[in-house]
XYZ file of C-alpha atoms in Angstrom:
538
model
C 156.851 117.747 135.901
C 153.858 115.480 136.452
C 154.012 112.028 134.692
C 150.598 111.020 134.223
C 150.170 107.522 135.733
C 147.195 104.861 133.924
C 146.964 102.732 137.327
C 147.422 105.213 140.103
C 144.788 103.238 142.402
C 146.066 99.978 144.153
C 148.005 99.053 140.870
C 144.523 98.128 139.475
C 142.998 99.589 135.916
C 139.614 98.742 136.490
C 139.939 100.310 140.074
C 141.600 102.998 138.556
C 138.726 103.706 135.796
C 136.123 102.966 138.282
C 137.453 106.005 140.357
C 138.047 107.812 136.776
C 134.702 107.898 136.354
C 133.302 109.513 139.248
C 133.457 113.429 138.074
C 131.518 111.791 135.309
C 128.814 110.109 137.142
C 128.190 112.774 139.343
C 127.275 114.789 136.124
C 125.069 112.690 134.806
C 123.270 111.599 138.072
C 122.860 115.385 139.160
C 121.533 116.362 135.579
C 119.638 112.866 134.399
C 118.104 112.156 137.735
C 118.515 114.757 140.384
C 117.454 117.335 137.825
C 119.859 119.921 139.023
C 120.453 122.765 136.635
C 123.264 122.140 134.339
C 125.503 125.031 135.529
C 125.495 123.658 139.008
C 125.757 120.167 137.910
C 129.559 120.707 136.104
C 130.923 122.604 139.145
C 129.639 120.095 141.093
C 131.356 117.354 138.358
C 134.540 119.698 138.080
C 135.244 119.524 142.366
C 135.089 116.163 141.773
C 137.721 115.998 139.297
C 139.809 118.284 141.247
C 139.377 116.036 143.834
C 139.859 112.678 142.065
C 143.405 114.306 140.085
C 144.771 115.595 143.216
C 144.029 113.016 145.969
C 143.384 109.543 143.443
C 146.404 110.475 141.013
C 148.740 112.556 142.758
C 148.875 115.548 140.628
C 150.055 118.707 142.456
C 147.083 120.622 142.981
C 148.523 123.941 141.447
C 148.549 122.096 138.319
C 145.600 120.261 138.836
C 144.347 124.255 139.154
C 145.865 125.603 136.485
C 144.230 122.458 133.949
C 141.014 123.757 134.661
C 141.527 126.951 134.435
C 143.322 126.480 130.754
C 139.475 124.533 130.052
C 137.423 127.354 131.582
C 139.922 129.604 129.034
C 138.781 127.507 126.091
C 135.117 127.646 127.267
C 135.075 131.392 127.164
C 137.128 131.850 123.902
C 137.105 130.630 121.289
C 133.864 128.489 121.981
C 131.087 130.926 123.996
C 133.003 133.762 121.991
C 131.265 131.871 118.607
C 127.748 131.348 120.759
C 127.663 134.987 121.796
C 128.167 136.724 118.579
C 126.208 134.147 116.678
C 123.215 134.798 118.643
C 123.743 138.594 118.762
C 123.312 138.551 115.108
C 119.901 136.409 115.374
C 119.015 139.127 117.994
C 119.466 142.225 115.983
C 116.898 140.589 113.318
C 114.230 140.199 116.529
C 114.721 143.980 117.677
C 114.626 145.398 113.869
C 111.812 143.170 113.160
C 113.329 141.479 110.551
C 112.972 137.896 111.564
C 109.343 138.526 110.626
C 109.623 139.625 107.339
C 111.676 136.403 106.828
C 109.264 133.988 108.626
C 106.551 134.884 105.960
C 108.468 134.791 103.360
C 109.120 130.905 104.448
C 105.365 130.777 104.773
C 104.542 131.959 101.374
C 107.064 129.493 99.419
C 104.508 126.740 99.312
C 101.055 126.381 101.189
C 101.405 122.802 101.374
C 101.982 121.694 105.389
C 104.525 118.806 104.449
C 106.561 121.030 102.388
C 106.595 124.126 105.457
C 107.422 121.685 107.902
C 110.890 120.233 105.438
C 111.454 124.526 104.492
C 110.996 125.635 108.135
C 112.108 122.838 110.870
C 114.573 121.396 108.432
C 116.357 123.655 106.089
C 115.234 126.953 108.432
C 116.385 124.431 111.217
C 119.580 123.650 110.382
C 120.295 127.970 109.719
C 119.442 128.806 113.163
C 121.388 125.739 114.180
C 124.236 127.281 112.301
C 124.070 130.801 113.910
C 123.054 130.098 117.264
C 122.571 126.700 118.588
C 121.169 125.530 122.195
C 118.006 125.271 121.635
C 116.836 128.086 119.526
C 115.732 125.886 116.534
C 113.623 123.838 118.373
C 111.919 127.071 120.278
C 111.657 128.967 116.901
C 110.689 126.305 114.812
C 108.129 125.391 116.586
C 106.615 128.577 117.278
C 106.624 129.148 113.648
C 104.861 125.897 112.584
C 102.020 126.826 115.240
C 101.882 130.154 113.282
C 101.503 128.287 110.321
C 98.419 126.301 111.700
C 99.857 123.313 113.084
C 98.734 121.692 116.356
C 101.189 122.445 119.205
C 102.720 118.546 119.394
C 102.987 117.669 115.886
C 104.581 121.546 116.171
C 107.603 120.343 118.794
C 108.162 116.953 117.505
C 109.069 117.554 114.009
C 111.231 120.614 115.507
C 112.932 117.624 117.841
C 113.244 115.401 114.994
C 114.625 117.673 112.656
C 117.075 119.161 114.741
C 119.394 116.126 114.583
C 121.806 116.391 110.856
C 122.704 119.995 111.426
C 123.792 119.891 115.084
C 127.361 118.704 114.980
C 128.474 121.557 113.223
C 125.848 123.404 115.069
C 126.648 127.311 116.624
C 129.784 127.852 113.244
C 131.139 124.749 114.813
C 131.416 125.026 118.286
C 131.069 120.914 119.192
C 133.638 119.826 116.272
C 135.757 122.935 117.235
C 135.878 121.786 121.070
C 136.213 118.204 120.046
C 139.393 118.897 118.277
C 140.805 120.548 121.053
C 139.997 118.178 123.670
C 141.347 115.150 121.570
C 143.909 117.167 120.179
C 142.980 116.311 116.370
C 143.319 118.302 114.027
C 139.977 120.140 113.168
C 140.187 119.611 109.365
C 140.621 116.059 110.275
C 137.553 115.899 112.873
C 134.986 117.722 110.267
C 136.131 115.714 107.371
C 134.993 112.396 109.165
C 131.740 113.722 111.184
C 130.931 115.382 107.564
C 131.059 111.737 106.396
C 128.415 110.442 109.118
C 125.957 112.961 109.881
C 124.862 113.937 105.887
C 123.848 110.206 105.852
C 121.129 111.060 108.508
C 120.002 114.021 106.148
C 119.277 112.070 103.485
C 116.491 109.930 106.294
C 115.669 112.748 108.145
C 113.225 114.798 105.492
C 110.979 111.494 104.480
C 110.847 110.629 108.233
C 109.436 114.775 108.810
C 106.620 114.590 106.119
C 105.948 110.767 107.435
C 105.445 112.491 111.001
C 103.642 115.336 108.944
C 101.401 113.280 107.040
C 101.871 110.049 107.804
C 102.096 107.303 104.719
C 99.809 109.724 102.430
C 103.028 111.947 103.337
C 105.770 109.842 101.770
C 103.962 108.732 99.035
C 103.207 112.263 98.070
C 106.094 114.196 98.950
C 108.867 112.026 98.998
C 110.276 112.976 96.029
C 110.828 117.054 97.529
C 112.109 115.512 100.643
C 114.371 113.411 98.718
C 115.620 115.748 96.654
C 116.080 118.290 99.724
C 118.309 116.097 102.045
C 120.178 114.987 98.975
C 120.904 118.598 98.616
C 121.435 119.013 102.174
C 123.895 116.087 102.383
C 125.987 116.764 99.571
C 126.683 120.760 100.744
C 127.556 119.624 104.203
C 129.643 116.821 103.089
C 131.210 119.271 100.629
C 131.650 122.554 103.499
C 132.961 120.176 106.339
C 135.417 118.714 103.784
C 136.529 120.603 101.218
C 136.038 124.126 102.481
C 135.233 124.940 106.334
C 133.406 123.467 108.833
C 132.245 126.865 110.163
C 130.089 127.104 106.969
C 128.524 123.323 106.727
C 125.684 124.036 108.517
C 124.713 127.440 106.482
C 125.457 125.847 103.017
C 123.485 122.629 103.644
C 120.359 124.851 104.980
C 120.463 126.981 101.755
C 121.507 124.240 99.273
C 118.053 122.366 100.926
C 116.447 125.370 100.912
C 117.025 125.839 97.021
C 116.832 122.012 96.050
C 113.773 121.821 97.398
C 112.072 124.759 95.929
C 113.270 123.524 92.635
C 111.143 120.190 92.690
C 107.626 121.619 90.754
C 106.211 119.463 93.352
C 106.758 121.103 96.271
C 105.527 124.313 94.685
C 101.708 122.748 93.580
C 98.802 123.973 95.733
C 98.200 121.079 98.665
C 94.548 119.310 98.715
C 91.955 120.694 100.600
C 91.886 116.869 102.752
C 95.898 117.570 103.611
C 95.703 121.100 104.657
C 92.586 119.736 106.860
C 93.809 116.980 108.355
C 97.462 118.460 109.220
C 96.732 121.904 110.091
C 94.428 121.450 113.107
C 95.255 125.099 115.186
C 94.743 128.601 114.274
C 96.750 130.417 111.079
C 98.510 133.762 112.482
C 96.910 136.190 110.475
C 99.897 137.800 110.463
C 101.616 135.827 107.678
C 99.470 137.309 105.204
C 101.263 141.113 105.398
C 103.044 142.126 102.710
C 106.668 143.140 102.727
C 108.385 145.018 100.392
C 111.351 143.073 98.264
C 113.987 145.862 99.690
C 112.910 144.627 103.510
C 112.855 141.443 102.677
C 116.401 141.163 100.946
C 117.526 143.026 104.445
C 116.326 140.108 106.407
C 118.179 137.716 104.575
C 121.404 139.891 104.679
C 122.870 138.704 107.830
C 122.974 135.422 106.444
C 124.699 136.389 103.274
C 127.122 138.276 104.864
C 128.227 135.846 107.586
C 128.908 133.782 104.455
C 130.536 135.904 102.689
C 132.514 136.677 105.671
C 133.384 133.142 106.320
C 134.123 132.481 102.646
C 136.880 135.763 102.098
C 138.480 134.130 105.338
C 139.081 130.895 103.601
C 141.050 132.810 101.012
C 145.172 131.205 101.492
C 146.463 135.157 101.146
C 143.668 136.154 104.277
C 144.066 132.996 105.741
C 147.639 133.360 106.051
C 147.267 137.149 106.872
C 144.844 136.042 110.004
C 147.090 132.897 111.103
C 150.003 135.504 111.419
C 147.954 137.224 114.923
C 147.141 133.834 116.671
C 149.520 134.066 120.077
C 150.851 131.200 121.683
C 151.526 130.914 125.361
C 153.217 128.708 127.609
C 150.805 127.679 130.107
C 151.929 128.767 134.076
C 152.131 126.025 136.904
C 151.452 122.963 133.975
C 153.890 121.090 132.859
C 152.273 117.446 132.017
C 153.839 114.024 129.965
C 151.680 110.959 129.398
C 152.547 107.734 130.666
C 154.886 106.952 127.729
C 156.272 110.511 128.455
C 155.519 112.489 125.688
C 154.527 115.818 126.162
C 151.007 116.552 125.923
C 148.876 119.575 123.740
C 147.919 121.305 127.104
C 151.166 122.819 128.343
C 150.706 124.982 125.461
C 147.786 127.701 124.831
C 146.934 128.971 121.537
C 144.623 131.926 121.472
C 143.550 132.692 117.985
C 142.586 136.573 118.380
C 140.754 137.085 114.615
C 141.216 133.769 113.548
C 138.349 131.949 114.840
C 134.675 131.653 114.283
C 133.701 133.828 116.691
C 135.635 136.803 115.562
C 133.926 136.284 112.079
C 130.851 136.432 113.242
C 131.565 139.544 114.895
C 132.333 141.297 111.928
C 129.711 140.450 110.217
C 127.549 141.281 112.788
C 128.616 144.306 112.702
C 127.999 144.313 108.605
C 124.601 143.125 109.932
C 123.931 146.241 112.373
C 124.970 148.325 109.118
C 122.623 147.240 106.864
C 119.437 146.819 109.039
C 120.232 150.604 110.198
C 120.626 149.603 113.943
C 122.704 152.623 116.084
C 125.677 151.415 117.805
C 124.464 151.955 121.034
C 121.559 149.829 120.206
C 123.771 147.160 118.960
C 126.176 147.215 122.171
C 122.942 146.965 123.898
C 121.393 143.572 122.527
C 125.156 142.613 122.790
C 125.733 142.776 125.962
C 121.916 141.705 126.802
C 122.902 138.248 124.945
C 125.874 137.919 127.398
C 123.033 138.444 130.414
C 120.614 135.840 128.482
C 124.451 133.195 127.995
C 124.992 133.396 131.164
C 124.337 129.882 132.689
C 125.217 128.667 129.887
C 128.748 130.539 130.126
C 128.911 129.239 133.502
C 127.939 125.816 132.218
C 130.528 125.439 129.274
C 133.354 126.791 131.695
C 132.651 124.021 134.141
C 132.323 121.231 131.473
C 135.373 122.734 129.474
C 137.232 122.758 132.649
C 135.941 119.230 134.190
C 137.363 117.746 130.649
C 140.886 119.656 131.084
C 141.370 118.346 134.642
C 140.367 114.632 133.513
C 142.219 114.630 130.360
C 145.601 116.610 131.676
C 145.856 114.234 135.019
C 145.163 111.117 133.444
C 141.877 110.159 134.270
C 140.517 110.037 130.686
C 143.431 107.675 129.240
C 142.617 105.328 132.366
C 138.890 105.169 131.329
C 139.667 105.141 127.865
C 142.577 102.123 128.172
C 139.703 100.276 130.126
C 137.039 100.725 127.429
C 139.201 99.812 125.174
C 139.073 95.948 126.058
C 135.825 96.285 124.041
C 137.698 95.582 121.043
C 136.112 95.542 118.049
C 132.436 96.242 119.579
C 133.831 99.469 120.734
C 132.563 101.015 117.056
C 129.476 100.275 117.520
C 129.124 101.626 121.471
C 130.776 105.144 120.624
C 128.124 106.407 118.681
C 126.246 104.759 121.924
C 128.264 106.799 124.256
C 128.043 110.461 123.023
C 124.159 109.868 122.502
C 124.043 109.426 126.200
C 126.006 112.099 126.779
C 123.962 114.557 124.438
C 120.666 113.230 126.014
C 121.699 113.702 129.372
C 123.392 116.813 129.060
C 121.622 118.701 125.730
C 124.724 119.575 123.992
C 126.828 117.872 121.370
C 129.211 120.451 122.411
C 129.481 118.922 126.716
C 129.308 115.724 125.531
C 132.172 115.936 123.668
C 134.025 117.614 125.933
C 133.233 115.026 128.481
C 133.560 111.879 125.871
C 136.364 113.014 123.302
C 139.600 111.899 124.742
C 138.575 109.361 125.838
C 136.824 107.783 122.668
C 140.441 108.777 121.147
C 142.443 106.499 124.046
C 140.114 103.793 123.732
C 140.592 103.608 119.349
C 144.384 104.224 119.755
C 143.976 101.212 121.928
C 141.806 98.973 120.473
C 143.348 99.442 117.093
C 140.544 101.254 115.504
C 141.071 104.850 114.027
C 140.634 107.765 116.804
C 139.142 110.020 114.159
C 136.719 108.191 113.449
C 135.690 107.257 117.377
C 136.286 110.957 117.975
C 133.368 111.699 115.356
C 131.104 108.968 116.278
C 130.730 110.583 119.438
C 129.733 113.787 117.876
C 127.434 112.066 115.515
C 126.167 109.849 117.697
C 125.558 112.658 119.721
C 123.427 114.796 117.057
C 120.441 111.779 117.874
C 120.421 112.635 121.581
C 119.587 115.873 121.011
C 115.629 115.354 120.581
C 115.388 113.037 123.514
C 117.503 115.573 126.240
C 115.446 117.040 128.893
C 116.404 120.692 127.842
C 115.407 120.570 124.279
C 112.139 118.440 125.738
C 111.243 121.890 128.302
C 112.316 124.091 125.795
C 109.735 122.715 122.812
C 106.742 122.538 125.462
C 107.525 125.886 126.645
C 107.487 127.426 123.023
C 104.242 125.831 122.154
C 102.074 126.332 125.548
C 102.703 122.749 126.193
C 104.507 123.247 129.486
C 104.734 120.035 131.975
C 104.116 117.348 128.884
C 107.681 116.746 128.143
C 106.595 113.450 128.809
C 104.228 113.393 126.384
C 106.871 114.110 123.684
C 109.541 112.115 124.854
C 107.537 109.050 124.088
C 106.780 110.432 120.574
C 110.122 111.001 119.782
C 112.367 108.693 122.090
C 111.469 105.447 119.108
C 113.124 107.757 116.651
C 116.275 108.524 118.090
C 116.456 105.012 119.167
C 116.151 103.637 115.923
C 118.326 106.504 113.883
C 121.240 105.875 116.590
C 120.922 102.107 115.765
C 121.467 103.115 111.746
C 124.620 105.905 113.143
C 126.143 102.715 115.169
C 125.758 100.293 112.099
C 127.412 103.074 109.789
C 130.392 103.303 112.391
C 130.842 99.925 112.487
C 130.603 99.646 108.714
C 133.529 102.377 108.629
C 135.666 100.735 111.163
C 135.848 97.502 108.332
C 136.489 97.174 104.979
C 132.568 97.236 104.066
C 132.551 101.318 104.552
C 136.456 101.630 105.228
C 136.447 103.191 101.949
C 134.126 106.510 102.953
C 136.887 108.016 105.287
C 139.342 110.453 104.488
């Protein structure tokens, strides 16, 4: 048995959490100013953890092994297992061609710019967000604005700006999935909380899209369709991550948008010549004006409806119950770990939940998906296992984090950071939001950053006296805001718009945003940690 110790070097705790934090630093040096490639960057954080468990805190190395390679597990299944067959899905709608059909059908629900940019970067956004994650929203957004006539960098920075409300419950949950696990919170719990954060940025988000649009001719024109479409948006994610399943928050906030938004007469009126001028300064793809025929263009909005419908029959107690039943539990080998106080912790135990999970859903209906846009088996193993070859770093990436965050929260080193942090007090509610922003920005993914920040945002709350739930889903929500500023989201919007080597150029447009939208994320957690918003949590 290994008794995890909170003092381990000289007696000291701020020793101790100085030495803690090393695995950590390495990260975020390597990836924020060495620029190594993320993949390399968590091995290279997870040797030092190794290192750091086994030589700074004593822990036999077998189990120090067998930690990580319990994280690594979780990496691969149940959370790439989601990103894989999420984006497989998105994939088969490329290769069939489908993916077109539905990006004019977004262009032909209004012709006015401010209106695209809430219908596509937004509520289209948030979808993609939903099924795949890491990036794609921001690449296909963008590329679809430009096809709608809209210069390259007013292109990429609403896609940045907008991909902030949808992202914690981005890729059917993956980031409040893994933060649940590494914190060892229950998941309902988690998503209830971050569910009552993040809408609160989708209610700012549209009117700060059209102002970026359009600028103060934007708002005073179109607020009321942005208004009414991150009401919308708010109240079906609040509702999903709540009251029904966080898998789904994401998918019924971009459709209840979607729908809300449509609905405002508004948004549906022809836009002035002057707008359409002064906003869309590049080239229209002529290709937007094809015609597709309703039976196509119900097919490309199939997968969508089916992962839903999916989703929504597994919520069902009797199927719920019926899937529950095949989840296996296991006895992890060589780990046998109690805390400080010596309670037993979650990791000596591994649950693998074979259909129960996200990513087994979306497998099925991915495969309801291949049916219905007539694409061969073969075909569909093929742009499977071609979406493993395209994951692949970022397989190798999420293993290492996973794993890094299983070695520092099994041997101690995360309840030694977290017991230090903790002397904040009181100001600790406003720097968590703080801390997973950093995290987000340095790595570009809610999902790492929680991994890396979870536990110990939980140690430091149970410490401080503040509620861990609700530290636990700062850092996810403070997060979300990171996500424009991080200097894979920055590559990946230049590269989709021809804009390659001026991530600079759109950090600076965007970096005042997330700055100030992190300040209103901080002032709502701090709000919730008192009396004055006490009342909004579960």
């Amino acid at each position: 048995m290994y008794v995890q110790e909170l003092e381990p070097v000289a007696g000291s705790l701020g020793l101790s959490a100085l030495v803690a934090t090393l695995p950590l630093l390495i990260v975020l040096v390597l990836l924020g100013g060495v620029r190594v490639k993320a993949h390399l960057a968590g091995l290279t954080g997870l040797l030092a953890a190794v290192a750091v468990a086994w030589l700074g805190y004593g822990m036999p190395l077998e189990q120090t092994l067998s930690s990580g390679a319990q994280g690594a597990a979780f990496g691969l299944f149940p959370i790439m297992w989601i990103v894989v067959n999420a984006l497989w899905v998105y994939r088969m709608t490329v290769r069939t061609r489908h993916f077109d059909i539905l990006r004019r059908s977004f262009g032909r629900l209004s012709d006015d710019p401010r209106v695209q940019a809430l219908v596509v970067a937004f509520c289209f956004g948030a979808l993609l967000e939903a099924l795949a994650g890491f990036g794609a929203p921001v690449a296909i957004c963008s590329v679809m604005l430009v096809a709608l006539g809209f210069d390259p960098v007013r292109a990429a920075v609403v896609s940045l700006v907008a991909n902030t409300a949808p992202v914690a419950f981005g890729a059917m949950g993956t980031p409040v999935v893994t933060l649940a696990q590494v914190t060892g919170l229950p998941l309902d719990d988690v998503a209830s909380v971050v569910g009552r954060q993040t809408p609160l940025l989708a209610l700012v988000v549209p009117l700060v899209l059209v102002g970026l649009v359009d600028g103060r001719r934007g708002l005073r024109e179109t607020w009321l369709p942005a208004l009414a479409c991150g009401v919308a948006f708010a109240a079906a994610q609040f509702a999903a991550s709540n009251y029904f399943s966080a898998q789904l928050a994401d998918i019924a906030a971009a459709l209840a948008g979607a729908g809300a938004l449509i609905a405002v007469p508004q948004a549906r009126r022809p836009a002035a010549e002057p707008v359409r001028a002064a906003v869309l300064t590049g080239a229209r793809s002529e290709e937007l004006d094809e015609k597709d025929p309703g039976r196509e263009v119900a097919r490309a909005y199939a997968p969508y409806a089916l992962i839903v419908a999916v989703f929504s029959v597994a919520q069902l107690p009797a199927v719920k119950d019926w899937l529950a039943r095949s989840t296996q539990t296991y006895d992890w080998p060589l780990l046998d770990v109690v805390s400080a106080d010596g309670r037993r912790v979650t990791g000596n135990i591994f649950t693998w939940p074979v259909v129960a999970t996200g990513g087994t859903l979306v497998l099925l209906a991915g495969i309801g998906t291949a049916v219905v846009l007539g694409v061969h088996a073969r075909v569909a193993a093929q742009e499977w296992l071609a979406t493993v070859r395209e994951l692949r770093y970022a397989l190798l990436t999420v293993t290492a984090v996973l794993a890094l965050a299983y070695v520092m929260n099994l041997s101690g080193q995360a309840a030694t950071i977290g017991h230090f942090v903790a002397a904040a007090g009181a100001g600790l509610a406003f720097l968590s939001p703080v801390l997973g922003w950093f995290g987000v920005a340095v790595s570009g993914s809610d999902t790492s950053a929680n991994a890396l920040f979870g536990a110990l945002q939980v140690t430091a709350a149970r410490e401080s006296g503040l509620s861990p739930e609700l530290l636990a889903a700062a850092n996810s929500s403070g997060g979300v805001l990171g996500k424009m500023i991080s200097p894979q989201n920055l590559a990946i919007a230049c590269a989709a718009v021809g804009l390659a080597g001026r991530e600079g150029d759109l950090l600076r447009k965007v970096l005042p945003w997330s700055a100030g939208l992190l300040l209103v994320m901080c002032l709502i957690v701090v709000g919730q940690s008192t009396p004055v918003l006490g009342w909004m949590l579960p």
